mmCIF file of C-alpha atoms in Angstrom:
data_model
loop_
_atom_site.group_PDB
_atom_site.id
_atom_site.type_symbol
_atom_site.label_atom_id
_atom_site.label_comp_id
_atom_site.label_asym_id
_atom_site.label_seq_id
_atom_site.Cartn_x
_atom_site.Cartn_y
_atom_site.Cartn_z
ATOM 1 C CA UNK N 1 -37.140 -32.310 -37.719
ATOM 2 C CA UNK N 2 -33.499 -33.157 -38.045
ATOM 3 C CA UNK N 3 -31.561 -33.818 -34.922
ATOM 4 C CA UNK N 4 -28.651 -31.571 -34.161
ATOM 5 C CA UNK N 5 -25.374 -33.394 -34.412
ATOM 6 C CA UNK N 6 -22.466 -32.407 -32.175
ATOM 7 C CA UNK N 7 -19.557 -31.140 -34.215
ATOM 8 C CA UNK N 8 -15.992 -30.494 -33.087
ATOM 9 C CA UNK N 9 -16.943 -26.936 -32.253
ATOM 10 C CA UNK N 10 -19.735 -27.973 -29.892
ATOM 11 C CA UNK N 11 -17.542 -30.549 -28.173
ATOM 12 C CA UNK N 12 -14.953 -27.841 -27.443
ATOM 13 C CA UNK N 13 -17.547 -25.704 -25.685
ATOM 14 C CA UNK N 14 -18.843 -28.722 -23.797
ATOM 15 C CA UNK N 15 -15.304 -29.462 -22.594
ATOM 16 C CA UNK N 16 -14.970 -25.938 -21.171
ATOM 17 C CA UNK N 17 -18.230 -25.993 -19.195
ATOM 18 C CA UNK N 18 -18.275 -27.880 -15.900
ATOM 19 C CA UNK N 19 -20.234 -31.117 -15.895
ATOM 20 C CA UNK N 20 -22.002 -30.298 -12.642
ATOM 21 C CA UNK N 21 -23.186 -27.031 -11.121
ATOM 22 C CA UNK N 22 -21.408 -24.903 -8.518
ATOM 23 C CA UNK N 23 -21.069 -26.227 -5.007
ATOM 24 C CA UNK N 24 -23.104 -24.853 -2.118
ATOM 25 C CA UNK N 25 -20.041 -23.118 -0.650
ATOM 26 C CA UNK N 26 -19.461 -21.321 -3.964
ATOM 27 C CA UNK N 27 -23.093 -20.189 -4.085
ATOM 28 C CA UNK N 28 -22.891 -18.992 -0.465
ATOM 29 C CA UNK N 29 -19.671 -17.064 -1.221
ATOM 30 C CA UNK N 30 -21.251 -15.347 -4.258
ATOM 31 C CA UNK N 31 -24.370 -14.380 -2.305
ATOM 32 C CA UNK N 32 -22.268 -13.016 0.578
ATOM 33 C CA UNK N 33 -20.018 -11.042 -1.772
ATOM 34 C CA UNK N 34 -23.018 -9.602 -3.605
ATOM 35 C CA UNK N 35 -24.513 -8.432 -0.304
ATOM 36 C CA UNK N 36 -21.204 -6.904 0.839
ATOM 37 C CA UNK N 37 -20.666 -5.267 -2.548
ATOM 38 C CA UNK N 38 -24.178 -3.792 -2.462
ATOM 39 C CA UNK N 39 -23.649 -2.485 1.070
ATOM 40 C CA UNK N 40 -20.369 -0.794 0.138
ATOM 41 C CA UNK N 41 -21.958 0.655 -3.017
ATOM 42 C CA UNK N 42 -24.719 2.104 -0.828
ATOM 43 C CA UNK N 43 -22.129 3.610 1.545
ATOM 44 C CA UNK N 44 -20.208 5.111 -1.385
ATOM 45 C CA UNK N 45 -23.334 6.702 -2.830
ATOM 46 C CA UNK N 46 -24.362 8.095 0.591
ATOM 47 C CA UNK N 47 -20.882 9.549 1.032
ATOM 48 C CA UNK N 48 -21.029 11.181 -2.404
ATOM 49 C CA UNK N 49 -24.446 12.682 -1.672
ATOM 50 C CA UNK N 50 -23.297 13.997 1.727
ATOM 51 C CA UNK N 51 -20.191 15.516 0.129
ATOM 52 C CA UNK N 52 -22.240 17.265 -2.554
ATOM 53 C CA UNK N 53 -24.704 18.617 0.034
ATOM 54 C CA UNK N 54 -21.863 19.817 2.267
ATOM 55 C CA UNK N 55 -20.118 21.488 -0.684
ATOM 56 C CA UNK N 56 -23.309 23.241 -1.785
ATOM 57 C CA UNK N 57 -23.929 24.496 1.758
ATOM 58 C CA UNK N 58 -20.343 25.623 2.383
ATOM 59 C CA UNK N 59 -19.706 27.205 -1.043
ATOM 60 C CA UNK N 60 -21.230 30.562 -0.093
ATOM 61 C CA UNK N 61 -19.046 30.612 3.040
ATOM 62 C CA UNK N 62 -15.937 29.963 0.898
ATOM 63 C CA UNK N 63 -16.934 32.740 -1.526
ATOM 64 C CA UNK N 64 -17.506 35.218 1.298
ATOM 65 C CA UNK N 65 -14.307 34.264 3.140
ATOM 66 C CA UNK N 66 -12.147 33.728 0.050
ATOM 67 C CA UNK N 67 -10.144 36.927 0.551
ATOM 68 C CA UNK N 68 -8.929 35.392 3.832
ATOM 69 C CA UNK N 69 -8.934 31.672 3.042
ATOM 70 C CA UNK N 70 -7.120 31.812 -0.287
ATOM 71 C CA UNK N 71 -4.052 33.610 1.050
ATOM 72 C CA UNK N 72 -3.999 31.325 4.110
ATOM 73 C CA UNK N 73 -4.090 28.205 1.923
ATOM 74 C CA UNK N 74 -1.377 29.637 -0.322
ATOM 75 C CA UNK N 75 0.836 30.417 2.683
ATOM 76 C CA UNK N 76 0.431 26.889 4.039
ATOM 77 C CA UNK N 77 1.089 25.292 0.627
ATOM 78 C CA UNK N 78 4.186 27.422 0.016
ATOM 79 C CA UNK N 79 5.505 26.753 3.525
ATOM 80 C CA UNK N 80 5.166 22.983 3.058
ATOM 81 C CA UNK N 81 6.774 23.187 -0.393
ATOM 82 C CA UNK N 82 9.583 25.300 1.069
ATOM 83 C CA UNK N 83 10.321 22.730 3.782
ATOM 84 C CA UNK N 84 10.303 19.909 1.237
ATOM 85 C CA UNK N 85 12.554 21.847 -1.146
ATOM 86 C CA UNK N 86 15.009 22.812 1.596
ATOM 87 C CA UNK N 87 15.246 19.183 2.701
ATOM 88 C CA UNK N 88 15.863 18.052 -0.870
ATOM 89 C CA UNK N 89 18.501 20.747 -1.397
ATOM 90 C CA UNK N 90 20.168 19.824 1.898
ATOM 91 C CA UNK N 91 20.381 16.135 0.990
ATOM 92 C CA UNK N 92 21.708 17.049 -2.454
ATOM 93 C CA UNK N 93 24.313 19.393 -0.962
ATOM 94 C CA UNK N 94 25.503 16.815 1.567
ATOM 95 C CA UNK N 95 25.821 14.074 -1.032
ATOM 96 C CA UNK N 96 27.623 16.423 -3.424
ATOM 97 C CA UNK N 97 30.060 17.542 -0.742
ATOM 98 C CA UNK N 98 30.700 13.951 0.280
ATOM 99 C CA UNK N 99 31.450 12.993 -3.328
ATOM 100 C CA UNK N 100 33.745 16.039 -3.708
ATOM 101 C CA UNK N 101 35.691 15.252 -0.529
ATOM 102 C CA UNK N 102 36.197 11.648 -1.654
ATOM 103 C CA UNK N 103 37.262 12.794 -5.132
ATOM 104 C CA UNK N 104 39.732 15.350 -3.786
ATOM 105 C CA UNK N 105 41.070 12.844 -1.272
ATOM 106 C CA UNK N 106 41.795 10.429 -4.116
ATOM 107 C CA UNK N 107 43.441 13.222 -6.135
ATOM 108 C CA UNK N 108 45.492 14.566 -3.244
ATOM 109 C CA UNK N 109 46.845 11.329 -1.859
ATOM 110 C CA UNK N 110 47.463 9.030 -4.835
ATOM 111 C CA UNK N 111 51.134 8.647 -3.917
ATOM 112 C CA UNK N 112 50.159 7.309 -0.497
ATOM 113 C CA UNK N 113 47.821 4.828 -2.146
ATOM 114 C CA UNK N 114 50.563 3.837 -4.578
ATOM 115 C CA UNK N 115 52.974 3.450 -1.657
ATOM 116 C CA UNK N 116 50.507 1.176 0.125
ATOM 117 C CA UNK N 117 49.999 -0.864 -3.076
ATOM 118 C CA UNK N 118 53.747 -1.191 -3.644
ATOM 119 C CA UNK N 119 54.294 -2.185 -0.028
ATOM 120 C CA UNK N 120 51.588 -4.862 -0.229
ATOM 121 C CA UNK N 121 53.046 -6.225 -3.486
ATOM 122 C CA UNK N 122 56.536 -6.287 -1.970
ATOM 123 C CA UNK N 123 55.268 -8.119 1.101
ATOM 124 C CA UNK N 124 53.452 -10.654 -1.093
ATOM 125 C CA UNK N 125 56.622 -11.180 -3.153
ATOM 126 C CA UNK N 126 58.699 -11.725 0.031
ATOM 127 C CA UNK N 127 56.173 -14.196 1.422
ATOM 128 C CA UNK N 128 56.156 -16.090 -1.883
ATOM 129 C CA UNK N 129 59.954 -16.209 -1.913
ATOM 130 C CA UNK N 130 60.050 -17.480 1.673
ATOM 131 C CA UNK N 131 57.461 -20.141 0.829
ATOM 132 C CA UNK N 132 59.579 -21.310 -2.140
ATOM 133 C CA UNK N 133 62.739 -21.378 -0.004
ATOM 134 C CA UNK N 134 60.970 -23.364 2.704
ATOM 135 C CA UNK N 135 59.630 -25.803 0.112
ATOM 136 C CA UNK N 136 63.115 -26.290 -1.389
ATOM 137 C CA UNK N 137 64.613 -26.749 2.068
ATOM 138 C CA UNK N 138 62.026 -29.419 2.957
ATOM 139 C CA UNK N 139 62.538 -31.213 -0.359
ATOM 140 C CA UNK N 140 66.324 -31.180 0.025
ATOM 141 C CA UNK N 141 66.059 -32.711 3.524
ATOM 142 C CA UNK N 142 63.758 -35.462 2.227
ATOM 143 C CA UNK N 143 66.166 -36.443 -0.565
ATOM 144 C CA UNK N 144 69.236 -36.869 1.647
ATOM 145 C CA UNK N 145 69.545 -40.274 3.348
ATOM 146 C CA UNK N 146 69.985 -40.419 7.102
ATOM 147 C CA UNK N 147 73.419 -41.571 8.294
ATOM 148 C CA UNK N 148 73.639 -43.413 11.547
ATOM 149 C CA UNK N 149 76.770 -42.850 13.591
ATOM 150 C CA UNK N 150 78.193 -45.506 15.889
ATOM 151 C CA UNK N 151 77.055 -43.500 18.904
ATOM 152 C CA UNK N 152 73.414 -44.069 17.850
ATOM 153 C CA UNK N 153 72.696 -40.473 16.848
ATOM 154 C CA UNK N 154 71.334 -39.783 13.407
ATOM 155 C CA UNK N 155 72.964 -37.119 11.371
ATOM 156 C CA UNK N 156 71.271 -35.364 8.527
ATOM 157 C CA UNK N 157 73.411 -33.870 5.801
#
C-alpha cells in the first residue's frame, strides 16, 4: 500500500488542532456543566409537565366561570391600560405646555433680550476702550525719560 503523504491541506488542519489533549480542569468543567445542564433540563421538563397538568385540570373551571372571569380580566386590563394612557397623556401635556410657555416667552420678550444683548455689547466695547486707553497710557509713561530735579524728586512728564 502507498503511504499517505501530508499535503498543504492536511498541514492546515493539523495546525488548527491542539497538539495535546484538554487539561484536567477543562474536562472537570465540561463534566460539571453537562451535569448542571441536565439538571436544569430536567427541571424545565418537570415544570412544563406540571403546567400542562394544571391547565388540563383547571380548564373546566375556567369554562364554567368564564362569564365571571372574562369580564373581570377585561376590567383589570382596561384599568391598567387607562392608568398607563393617562400617565402618558399627562407627561405629553406637561412637556407641550412647557415648550409653549418657553416659545411664547421668547416671542413676547424679544426686545428685552435684544436690550440685554445690546447692553452686554456696549459694556464689552467700553471695557475694550478702557483697556486700550490704559495700554496707551502705560506705553506713553515708559517712553518718557525721568527728569531729576535738584531737590532729588523725580518728575515724570
